[in-house]
C-alpha cells in the first residue's frame, strides 16, 4: 500500500493557505467569543480519558483540513495495516504488533502464543506474590528491574503511578544507568535472600544492562546469595543469551514488539508483580479499549487521530518546537520521561520510510515535570517566555495513592483539601496561559513588592502575560490499571498518527547506533590511553580524564 506523504497532498497546501489567511493569528479569546459551542465540540470522550481541546490553537477550518489530510494519507488504511500485522517497520522487516499483546484471548494476531506467554508469566507472578514479604529465605521483598529505555521506562512509570495497587510486601527498584551509582544505591537497600532480579532486555546485548546484571550477580554471590536460578529471571526475546548468562527462568516475547511499546509484554513483569494478575489484565483491557476506539471511532471523534493531527499542525504550521507534559498526579512523575522515548525515538527522524529526505520538521521535544512542582520552576517561561510551548495538563478527579496507615477524619479532610488544591492549581495554570493579563490590567493592580524606583508602566510591562498560549487537558476519573492502560495506548496511537502522516517509520531507531559503536571503540582507549586516529577534542578529553 502506498499513500502520499503529507506534504504531497492537497490538504497540506490547503493548510498552508489557511495558515497565511487565518491560522497564524488564531486567538483563543476570539475563538471562544466566536463559538459558544467550542467547549462541547472540542470535548472528546475516549475510553477512560476525556480530552478538552478547546484551548488548543485549532479552529473549525484547521480541523477540516487536518481531517482531509488524514484521509488523503490513508490514515485508516495505515492504522489497519499496523493492527493487522503488516510489516510496517520496513527497515527491519517486522510488524509492530503491540496491540496484539492486549487483545482478549482468541482475538488479534498471534493470540495463542501471546496468551500462553501471559499465562506463564502470571502464574509466576502469583507464586511470588503469595509469599511476598515473608521472612523465609527465597520469599521476595524486593524486585530489582535491570533494564534501560523501553525495558525500563514503562515499569518505572507504571509502578509508582499505581502505588495504591502495589503489593504491600514488595518494594520495587529500577536500575538502568551505566553509572554504577544507580545500582549501588539499590544494592545498599536490599538483602540477597529476599531479592528478585529481573534482567530486562529485548536483545540481551545492551551494554548498560549487561554490565549492571553482571555486577548485580557478583554482589549476590559475594553476599551469600546461593540460588541464581531462583533470584535472577530474564525478560527477553533472546533466550539463548539469557541462558549463557546463567538464567534459566526466562519470560519471552517477540521481535514484533518494539522496545518502547513493550510494557504490555514480559517486559511488564515488574508491573504484574506489583499489581497482581487481575490488575495487570485490567491494564491490558484498558489499552485494548483504546485500541478499539482508535480502530473504530470516526476520524472526527477519534482521540488519538485528533491529537496526532494537532501535533502536525503545531509542528509543521504553527512552528511549535516542543510540548510540555504536566501530570497533576505525583504518581505519574515519570510519564514525561516515558513519553520522551515513545515520541522522540519513534518520530525523531529525518528521512521517510523509503529513505527519502524529509523537507519538513518531525518530532517535537517532549518534556515536563509533575504539577505543581513545575509551576515553581519552568512555568515562568511558559507564561512569559518568547517561545510558545503547548502544555498538556493531566488532571485526575479522584486522588489515588496509598494512605499513610489508618486515616483519622482530620487527616482525611486535609488530604482531600490537598487534592482540591492540586486540581485548582492545574485549572488556574491553563486559565492563565489562555487569558494572560494585559498591560492595562497590570497597571490597575497595586503591587506592594514592586520597587518604588521603577516607573509603574515598566513594572506593569513586567507583570503582563501575553496569554493565547495553547493547552490540552486530559482528564481521568482515577488512575487505575485500566485507565492508565488506556492513557498509554492513547499516546502510542497518537505518536503513530503523526509518524504515519509524515511518512516515516516510527518503529526503528537507527539514530541510537552511531554513539553505541563509537563507545565500543573508546572504551578500551580510556584504559590504554591510545588516542591515535581520534579527533582532537576527543583525544584531549581522554588525556584529561586519565
Ligand atoms: O538504545 C535504544 C534501545 O534500543 C531502545 O529502543 C530500547 O528500548 C533500549 O535500547 C533497550 O534495548 P534492550 O531492551 O534490547 O536492552
Coordinates of C-alpha atoms and ligand atoms in Angstrom, one line a residue:
X1 CA 0.0 0.0 0.0
X2 CA 1.5 3.3 -0.9
X3 CA -0.1 6.5 0.3
X4 CA 1.0 10.0 -0.4
X5 CA 3.3 11.6 2.2
X6 CA 1.5 14.5 3.9
X7 CA 3.4 17.2 2.0
X8 CA 2.3 15.8 -1.3
X9 CA -1.4 16.2 -0.7
X10 CA -4.0 18.9 -1.5
X11 CA -4.9 19.2 2.2
X12 CA -1.3 20.1 3.0
X13 CA -1.5 23.0 0.5
X14 CA -4.9 24.0 1.9
X15 CA -3.4 24.0 5.4
X16 CA -0.6 26.3 4.2
X17 CA -3.1 28.6 2.7
X18 CA -5.2 28.6 5.8
X19 CA -2.2 29.4 7.9
X20 CA -1.5 32.5 5.8
X21 CA -5.1 33.6 5.9
X22 CA -6.1 32.9 9.5
X23 CA -4.0 30.2 11.1
X24 CA -1.1 32.5 12.2
X25 CA -3.4 34.7 14.1
X26 CA -5.6 32.2 15.9
X27 CA -6.6 33.8 19.2
X28 CA -8.1 31.8 21.9
X29 CA -10.2 34.6 23.4
X30 CA -11.6 35.3 19.9
X31 CA -12.2 31.6 19.2
X32 CA -14.3 31.3 22.4
X33 CA -16.1 34.5 21.7
X34 CA -17.0 33.4 18.1
X35 CA -18.1 29.9 19.0
X36 CA -20.2 29.4 22.2
X37 CA -20.3 25.7 21.4
X38 CA -16.5 25.4 21.4
X39 CA -16.1 23.6 24.7
X40 CA -18.7 21.0 23.8
X41 CA -17.5 20.5 20.3
X42 CA -13.9 20.1 21.3
X43 CA -14.5 17.8 24.3
X44 CA -13.8 14.3 23.2
X45 CA -14.6 11.3 25.3
X46 CA -12.5 8.2 24.6
X47 CA -12.3 5.1 26.8
X48 CA -11.2 6.2 30.3
X49 CA -9.9 9.5 29.0
X50 CA -11.7 12.8 28.4
X51 CA -9.8 15.4 26.4
X52 CA -10.6 19.1 26.3
X53 CA -9.1 20.5 23.1
X54 CA -11.0 23.8 23.4
X55 CA -7.9 25.7 24.5
X56 CA -5.8 24.4 21.6
X57 CA -4.9 26.5 18.5
X58 CA -7.4 24.7 16.3
X59 CA -10.4 26.3 14.6
X60 CA -13.1 24.7 12.6
X61 CA -11.3 25.2 9.3
X62 CA -8.0 23.8 10.6
X63 CA -9.7 20.7 11.8
X64 CA -11.5 20.3 8.5
X65 CA -8.2 20.4 6.5
X66 CA -6.4 18.2 9.0
X67 CA -9.1 15.5 8.7
X68 CA -8.8 15.8 4.9
X69 CA -5.1 15.3 5.3
X70 CA -5.7 12.1 7.3
X71 CA -8.0 10.8 4.6
X72 CA -5.6 11.7 1.7
X73 CA -2.7 10.0 3.5
X74 CA -4.8 6.8 4.0
X75 CA -4.5 7.0 7.8
X76 CA -7.3 4.5 8.3
X77 CA -5.7 2.0 6.0
X78 CA -2.3 2.6 7.6
X79 CA -3.8 2.0 11.0
X80 CA -5.4 -1.2 9.8
X81 CA -2.1 -2.4 8.4
X82 CA -0.5 -1.7 11.7
X83 CA -3.1 -3.6 13.7
X84 CA -3.4 -6.4 11.1
X85 CA 0.3 -7.3 11.4
X86 CA 1.7 -5.9 8.1
X87 CA 5.4 -5.2 8.0
X88 CA 5.1 -1.6 9.0
X89 CA 8.7 -1.5 10.3
X90 CA 10.1 -1.7 6.8
X91 CA 13.7 -1.1 7.6
X92 CA 13.8 -4.0 10.0
X93 CA 11.3 -6.1 8.1
X94 CA 8.9 -6.5 11.0
X95 CA 5.4 -5.9 12.2
X96 CA 4.7 -3.7 15.2
X97 CA 2.0 -5.6 17.0
X98 CA 1.9 -4.2 20.5
X99 CA -1.9 -4.1 20.1
X100 CA -1.9 -7.9 19.8
X101 CA -0.4 -8.1 23.3
X102 CA -3.6 -6.6 24.8
X103 CA -6.2 -8.3 22.6
X104 CA -8.5 -10.7 24.5
X105 CA -7.8 -14.4 24.2
X106 CA -8.7 -15.7 20.8
X107 CA -8.6 -12.2 19.2
X108 CA -5.9 -10.5 17.2
X109 CA -2.8 -11.9 15.6
X110 CA -0.6 -14.4 17.4
X111 CA -3.3 -14.8 20.1
X112 CA -2.2 -18.3 21.1
X113 CA 1.4 -17.5 21.8
X114 CA 0.6 -14.2 23.4
X115 CA -1.8 -15.8 25.9
X116 CA 0.4 -18.8 26.5
X117 CA 3.3 -16.5 27.5
X118 CA 1.0 -14.3 29.5
X119 CA -0.5 -17.2 31.4
X120 CA 3.0 -18.5 32.2
X121 CA 4.2 -15.1 33.4
X122 CA 1.1 -14.5 35.6
X123 CA 1.4 -18.0 37.2
X124 CA 5.0 -17.0 38.2
X125 CA 3.7 -13.6 39.5
X126 CA 1.1 -15.2 41.7
X127 CA 3.6 -17.7 43.1
X128 CA 6.0 -14.8 44.1
X129 CA 3.2 -12.7 45.5
X130 CA 1.8 -15.4 47.6
X131 CA 4.8 -15.4 50.0
X132 CA 6.0 -11.9 49.3
X133 CA 7.3 -10.1 52.3
X134 CA 7.8 -13.3 54.2
X135 CA 10.9 -13.9 56.3
X136 CA 11.9 -17.3 55.0
X137 CA 14.9 -17.3 52.6
X138 CA 13.6 -17.2 49.0
X139 CA 10.5 -15.2 49.9
X140 CA 10.7 -12.0 48.0
X141 CA 10.5 -8.5 49.4
X142 CA 12.4 -6.5 46.8
X143 CA 12.2 -6.7 43.0
X144 CA 15.1 -5.0 41.1
X145 CA 14.5 -4.5 37.4
X146 CA 17.7 -4.0 35.5
X147 CA 17.0 -2.7 32.0
X148 CA 17.1 0.6 30.0
X149 CA 15.0 2.5 27.6
X150 CA 11.9 0.5 26.7
X151 CA 13.0 -2.2 29.1
X152 CA 12.8 0.2 32.0
X153 CA 10.7 3.3 31.4
X154 CA 7.3 1.6 31.2
X155 CA 7.5 -0.4 34.5
X156 CA 9.4 2.5 36.1
X157 CA 6.5 4.8 35.2
X158 CA 3.6 2.5 35.9
X159 CA 4.6 1.1 39.3
X160 CA 4.6 4.4 41.2
X161 CA 1.6 5.7 39.2
X162 CA -0.4 2.7 40.6
X163 CA 1.1 2.9 44.1
X164 CA -2.4 2.4 45.6
X165 CA -2.5 -1.1 44.0
X166 CA 1.0 -2.3 44.8
X167 CA 1.5 -5.4 46.9
X168 CA 2.3 -4.1 50.4
X169 CA 5.0 -6.7 51.0
X170 CA 7.0 -5.8 47.9
X171 CA 9.4 -2.9 47.1
X172 CA 10.4 -2.1 43.5
X173 CA 13.7 -0.7 42.3
X174 CA 14.7 0.3 38.8
X175 CA 18.3 0.3 37.7
X176 CA 19.2 1.5 34.2
X177 CA 22.2 3.7 34.1
X178 CA 25.8 2.6 33.2
X179 CA 26.8 4.7 36.2
X180 CA 27.4 2.2 39.0
X181 CA 25.8 4.7 41.4
X182 CA 22.4 3.7 40.2
X183 CA 22.9 0.0 41.0
X184 CA 25.0 0.6 44.2
X185 CA 22.3 2.8 45.7
X186 CA 19.8 0.0 45.2
X187 CA 22.0 -2.8 46.4
X188 CA 22.6 -0.9 49.7
X189 CA 18.9 -1.4 50.5
X190 CA 18.3 -5.0 49.6
X191 CA 19.0 -8.4 51.0
X192 CA 20.1 -11.2 48.6
X193 CA 18.0 -13.8 50.3
X194 CA 14.8 -11.8 49.6
X195 CA 15.6 -10.1 46.3
X196 CA 14.4 -11.0 42.8
X197 CA 16.5 -9.5 40.0
X198 CA 14.7 -9.1 36.6
X199 CA 17.2 -8.7 33.8
X200 CA 15.1 -7.0 31.2
X201 CA 16.4 -6.6 27.7
X202 CA 14.8 -7.4 24.4
X203 CA 18.2 -8.1 22.8
X204 CA 20.1 -9.2 25.9
X205 CA 23.1 -7.3 24.4
X206 CA 22.5 -3.8 25.7
X207 CA 25.8 -2.6 27.2
X208 CA 24.4 -0.9 30.3
X209 CA 22.0 -3.7 31.2
X210 CA 24.6 -6.4 30.8
X211 CA 27.1 -4.5 32.9
X212 CA 24.6 -3.9 35.7
X213 CA 23.4 -7.5 35.5
X214 CA 27.0 -8.8 35.9
X215 CA 27.7 -6.5 38.8
X216 CA 24.4 -7.5 40.5
X217 CA 25.2 -11.2 40.1
X218 CA 28.7 -10.6 41.6
X219 CA 27.1 -8.7 44.5
X220 CA 24.6 -11.5 45.0
X221 CA 27.3 -14.2 45.1
X222 CA 29.6 -12.1 47.3
X223 CA 26.9 -11.6 49.9
X224 CA 25.9 -15.2 50.4
X225 CA 23.3 -15.4 47.6
X226 CA 23.0 -19.0 46.6
X227 CA 20.4 -19.7 44.2
X228 CA 20.9 -17.7 41.0
X229 CA 18.2 -19.7 39.2
X230 CA 15.6 -18.6 41.8
X231 CA 16.8 -15.0 42.3
X232 CA 17.5 -14.0 38.7
X233 CA 15.0 -14.1 35.9
X234 CA 15.1 -12.6 32.4
X235 CA 12.5 -10.9 30.2
X236 CA 13.9 -11.1 26.7
X237 CA 13.5 -12.3 23.1
X238 CA 17.0 -13.8 23.3
X239 CA 16.6 -16.9 25.5
X240 CA 20.0 -18.2 24.4
X241 CA 22.0 -15.2 25.7
X242 CA 20.0 -15.2 28.9
X243 CA 20.9 -18.9 29.4
X244 CA 24.6 -18.1 28.7
X245 CA 24.4 -15.6 31.5
X246 CA 23.1 -18.4 33.8
X247 CA 19.4 -17.6 33.8
X248 CA 17.1 -20.5 33.5
X249 CA 13.8 -18.8 34.2
X250 CA 13.1 -16.6 31.1
X251 CA 9.9 -14.8 30.1
X252 CA 9.9 -14.3 26.4
X253 CA 8.4 -12.0 23.8
X254 CA 8.9 -11.5 20.1
X255 CA 10.7 -9.3 17.6
X256 CA 7.4 -7.7 16.5
X257 CA 7.2 -6.0 19.9
X258 CA 9.2 -2.7 19.8
X259 CA 11.1 -1.8 22.9
X260 CA 9.2 1.4 23.6
X261 CA 5.9 -0.5 23.1
X262 CA 6.8 -3.4 25.3
X263 CA 5.4 -2.8 28.7
X264 CA 2.4 -5.0 27.8
X265 CA 4.7 -8.0 27.2
X266 CA 7.0 -9.8 29.6
X267 CA 8.8 -6.5 30.0
X268 CA 5.8 -5.7 32.2
X269 CA 6.8 -8.4 34.7
X270 CA 7.6 -5.9 37.5
X271 CA 4.2 -4.2 36.8
X272 CA 2.4 -7.6 37.1
X273 CA 4.4 -8.5 40.2
X274 CA 3.4 -5.2 41.8
X275 CA -0.3 -5.2 40.8
X276 CA -1.1 -8.9 40.6
X277 CA -2.7 -10.7 37.7
X278 CA -6.1 -9.3 37.7
X279 CA -4.8 -5.7 37.7
X280 CA -2.3 -6.4 35.0
X281 CA -5.1 -7.8 32.9
X282 CA -7.2 -4.7 33.7
X283 CA -4.3 -2.6 32.4
X284 CA -4.2 -4.6 29.2
X285 CA -8.0 -4.3 28.9
X286 CA -7.8 -0.5 29.2
X287 CA -5.3 -0.4 26.4
X288 CA -7.4 -2.7 24.3
X289 CA -10.4 -0.4 24.8
X290 CA -8.3 2.5 23.4
X291 CA -7.2 0.2 20.5
X292 CA -10.8 -0.4 19.7
X293 CA -11.6 3.3 19.9
X294 CA -8.7 4.0 17.6
X295 CA -9.7 1.3 15.2
X296 CA -13.4 2.1 15.1
X297 CA -14.3 5.7 16.1
X298 CA -15.0 8.0 13.2
X299 CA -12.0 10.3 12.5
X300 CA -13.7 13.4 13.8
X301 CA -14.3 11.7 17.2
X302 CA -11.1 9.6 17.2
X303 CA -9.0 11.0 20.0
X304 CA -5.5 9.6 19.0
X305 CA -6.2 10.8 15.5
X306 CA -7.2 14.3 16.5
X307 CA -4.2 14.6 18.8
X308 CA -1.8 13.3 16.2
X309 CA -3.2 15.8 13.7
X310 CA -2.9 18.6 16.2
X311 CA 0.7 17.7 16.6
X312 CA 1.3 18.0 12.9
X313 CA -0.5 21.4 12.8
X314 CA 1.6 22.6 15.7
X315 CA 4.9 21.4 14.4
X316 CA 4.7 22.0 10.7
X317 CA 2.5 25.0 10.5
X318 CA 2.5 26.9 13.8
X319 CA 6.2 26.1 14.3
X320 CA 6.0 24.9 17.9
X321 CA 9.1 23.0 18.7
X322 CA 8.3 21.4 22.0
X323 CA 5.4 20.3 24.2
X324 CA 5.4 20.3 27.9
X325 CA 3.6 17.4 29.7
X326 CA 2.5 18.2 33.3
X327 CA 0.7 15.4 35.1
X328 CA -1.1 16.8 38.2
X329 CA -0.6 13.4 39.9
X330 CA 2.6 12.8 41.6
X331 CA 2.5 9.1 40.9
X332 CA 2.8 9.9 37.2
X333 CA 6.0 11.8 37.7
X334 CA 7.9 9.5 35.2
X335 CA 5.3 9.9 32.5
X336 CA 7.2 12.7 30.7
X337 CA 10.3 10.6 30.6
X338 CA 8.3 7.6 29.3
X339 CA 6.7 9.8 26.6
X340 CA 10.1 11.2 25.6
X341 CA 11.2 7.8 24.4
X342 CA 7.8 6.9 22.9
X343 CA 7.6 10.1 20.9
X344 CA 11.2 11.1 20.2
X345 CA 12.6 7.7 19.5
X346 CA 9.6 6.9 17.3
X347 CA 9.4 10.1 15.3
X348 CA 12.7 11.9 15.6
X349 CA 13.7 11.0 12.0
X350 CA 14.9 13.0 9.0
X351 CA 14.0 10.6 6.2
X352 CA 10.8 8.9 5.2
X353 CA 10.3 5.1 5.4
X354 CA 11.8 4.7 1.9
X355 CA 14.8 6.8 2.9
X356 CA 13.8 10.0 1.1
X357 CA 14.8 13.2 2.9
X358 CA 12.0 15.0 4.6
X359 CA 11.5 18.6 3.8
X360 CA 9.6 19.4 7.0
X361 CA 10.1 19.1 10.7
X362 CA 9.2 15.9 12.6
X363 CA 9.2 15.1 16.3
X364 CA 8.8 17.9 18.8
X365 CA 10.7 17.8 22.0
X366 CA 8.7 16.3 24.8
X367 CA 9.5 17.4 28.4
X368 CA 7.8 18.0 31.7
X369 CA 7.5 17.5 35.4
X370 CA 4.6 16.9 37.6
X371 CA 2.4 19.7 38.7
X372 CA 2.5 21.6 41.0
X373 CA 6.4 21.3 41.1
X374 CA 6.8 22.6 37.6
X375 CA 5.0 25.7 38.5
X376 CA 7.9 26.7 40.7
X377 CA 10.5 26.1 38.1
X378 CA 9.8 26.5 34.3
X379 CA 6.3 27.8 34.2
X380 CA 7.7 31.4 34.3
X381 CA 9.0 30.7 30.8
X382 CA 5.7 29.0 29.7
X383 CA 3.8 32.2 30.7
X384 CA 6.1 35.0 29.7
X385 CA 9.0 33.5 27.7
X386 CA 9.4 34.3 24.0
X387 CA 8.5 30.8 22.7
X388 CA 5.0 29.4 22.6
X389 CA 5.0 25.9 24.1
X390 CA 1.8 24.0 24.1
X391 CA 1.2 22.5 27.6
X392 CA -0.6 19.2 28.3
X393 CA -2.3 19.1 31.7
X394 CA -3.3 15.8 33.1
X395 CA -5.9 16.0 35.8
X396 CA -7.3 13.2 37.9
X397 CA -10.7 13.7 39.5
X398 CA -10.2 11.3 42.4
X399 CA -6.9 11.1 44.3
X400 CA -5.3 7.7 44.2
X401 CA -2.4 6.8 46.5
X402 CA -1.7 4.6 49.4
X403 CA -2.7 6.5 52.5
X404 CA -0.2 6.5 55.4
X405 CA -1.6 4.0 57.9
X406 CA -5.2 4.3 59.1
X407 CA -6.6 7.8 58.4
X408 CA -8.3 9.9 61.1
X409 CA -11.2 12.0 59.8
X410 CA -9.0 15.1 60.3
X411 CA -6.2 13.6 58.1
X412 CA -8.8 12.6 55.5
X413 CA -10.1 16.2 55.4
X414 CA -6.6 17.6 55.0
X415 CA -5.7 15.2 52.2
X416 CA -9.0 15.9 50.4
X417 CA -8.2 19.6 50.6
X418 CA -4.7 18.9 49.2
X419 CA -6.3 17.1 46.2
X420 CA -8.6 20.1 45.6
X421 CA -5.5 22.4 45.8
X422 CA -3.8 20.2 43.2
X423 CA -6.7 20.4 40.8
X424 CA -7.3 24.2 41.4
X425 CA -3.6 24.7 40.5
X426 CA -3.9 22.8 37.3
X427 CA -7.1 24.6 36.3
X428 CA -5.5 28.0 37.2
X429 CA -2.4 27.4 35.0
X430 CA -4.5 26.5 32.0
X431 CA -6.6 29.6 32.6
X432 CA -3.6 31.9 33.0
X433 CA -1.9 30.6 29.8
X434 CA -5.1 31.2 27.8
X435 CA -6.2 34.5 29.2
X436 CA -3.0 36.2 30.1
X437 CA -3.0 39.7 31.6
X438 CA -2.9 42.9 29.6
X439 CA -0.7 45.8 30.5
X440 CA -3.8 47.8 31.4
X441 CA -5.0 45.1 33.7
X442 CA -1.5 45.0 35.2
X443 CA -1.5 48.8 35.6
X444 CA -4.7 48.7 37.7
X445 CA -3.2 46.4 40.3
X446 CA -1.4 47.6 43.3
X447 CA 1.9 45.8 43.7
X448 CA 3.4 46.3 47.2
X449 CA 6.5 44.3 46.4
X450 CA 7.5 46.4 43.3
X451 CA 10.5 48.7 43.5
X452 CA 9.5 52.4 44.2
X453 CA 12.4 53.3 41.9
X454 CA 10.8 52.0 38.8
X455 CA 8.0 53.6 36.8
X456 CA 4.6 51.9 37.3
X457 CA 4.4 51.5 33.5
X458 CA 7.6 49.5 33.4
X459 CA 6.5 47.4 36.3
X460 CA 3.2 46.8 34.5
X461 CA 5.1 45.5 31.5
X462 CA 7.0 43.0 33.7
X463 CA 3.6 41.9 35.0
X464 CA 1.9 41.5 31.7
X465 CA 1.1 38.0 30.4
X466 CA 0.7 37.6 26.6
X467 CA -1.9 34.9 27.0
X468 CA -3.2 33.0 24.0
X469 CA -0.9 30.1 24.9
X470 CA -2.4 26.8 23.9
X471 CA -3.0 23.9 26.2
X472 CA -4.7 20.5 26.2
X473 CA -6.3 19.0 29.3
X474 CA -6.6 15.2 29.6
X475 CA -8.9 14.1 32.4
X476 CA -9.1 10.7 34.1
X477 CA -11.6 9.8 36.8
X478 CA -9.0 8.0 38.7
X479 CA -5.6 6.5 38.0
X480 CA -6.3 2.8 37.9
X481 CA -4.7 -0.1 35.9
X482 CA -7.4 0.2 33.4
X483 CA -7.3 4.0 32.9
X484 CA -3.5 4.1 32.8
X485 CA -3.5 1.3 30.2
X486 CA -5.9 3.4 28.1
X487 CA -3.9 6.6 28.6
X488 CA -0.6 5.0 27.4
X489 CA -2.3 3.4 24.4
X490 CA -3.7 6.8 23.5
X491 CA -0.2 8.2 23.4
X492 CA 1.1 5.3 21.4
X493 CA -1.6 5.7 18.7
X494 CA -1.2 9.5 18.7
X495 CA 2.5 9.0 18.0
X496 CA 1.7 6.5 15.2
X497 CA -0.7 9.0 13.6
X498 CA 1.8 11.8 13.2
X499 CA 4.5 9.4 12.1
X500 CA 2.2 7.8 9.5
X501 CA 1.3 11.1 8.0
X502 CA 4.9 12.2 8.0
X503 CA 5.6 9.0 6.1
X504 CA 8.2 7.9 8.5
X505 CA 8.9 4.5 10.1
X506 CA 8.0 5.1 13.7
X507 CA 9.3 1.7 14.7
X508 CA 13.0 1.7 14.1
X509 CA 15.7 3.7 16.0
X510 CA 18.9 3.8 13.8
X511 CA 19.8 7.1 15.4
X512 CA 21.0 5.4 18.6
X513 CA 23.6 3.2 16.8
X514 CA 26.4 5.6 16.0
X515 CA 27.1 6.6 19.6
X516 CA 27.0 2.9 20.6
X517 CA 29.6 2.0 18.0
X518 CA 31.9 4.9 18.9
X519 CA 31.6 4.0 22.6
X520 CA 32.9 0.5 21.8
X521 CA 36.0 2.0 20.2
X522 CA 36.6 4.5 23.0
X523 CA 36.1 2.2 26.0
X524 CA 39.5 0.4 25.7
X525 CA 41.2 3.7 24.9
X526 CA 40.3 5.0 28.4
X527 CA 42.5 2.3 29.9
X528 CA 45.2 2.2 27.3
X529 CA 45.5 5.9 26.7
X530 CA 45.7 5.2 22.9
X531 CA 44.3 8.3 21.2
X532 CA 45.6 7.5 17.7
X533 CA 43.3 8.4 14.9
X534 CA 40.9 10.3 17.2
X535 CA 39.6 13.8 16.6
X536 CA 41.5 16.5 18.6
X537 CA 38.6 17.2 21.0
X538 CA 38.1 13.6 22.0
X539 CA 41.8 12.9 22.3
X540 CA 42.3 15.9 24.5
X541 CA 39.4 14.9 26.8
X542 CA 40.7 11.3 27.1
X543 CA 44.0 12.7 28.2
X544 CA 42.4 14.9 30.8
X545 CA 40.2 12.0 32.1
X546 CA 43.3 9.9 32.5
Ligands
LIG1 O1 19.2 2.3 22.6 C1 17.9 2.3 22.2 C2 17.2 1.0 22.5 O2 17.4 0.1 21.5 C3 15.7 1.2 22.8 O3 15.0 1.2 21.6 C4 15.4 0.0 23.7 O4 14.2 0.2 24.3 C5 16.6 0.1 24.6 O5 17.7 0.4 23.8 C6 16.9 -1.2 25.3 O6 17.1 -2.3 24.5 P1 17.0 -3.7 25.0 O7 15.7 -4.0 25.5 O8 17.4 -4.6 23.9 O9 18.1 -3.9 26.1

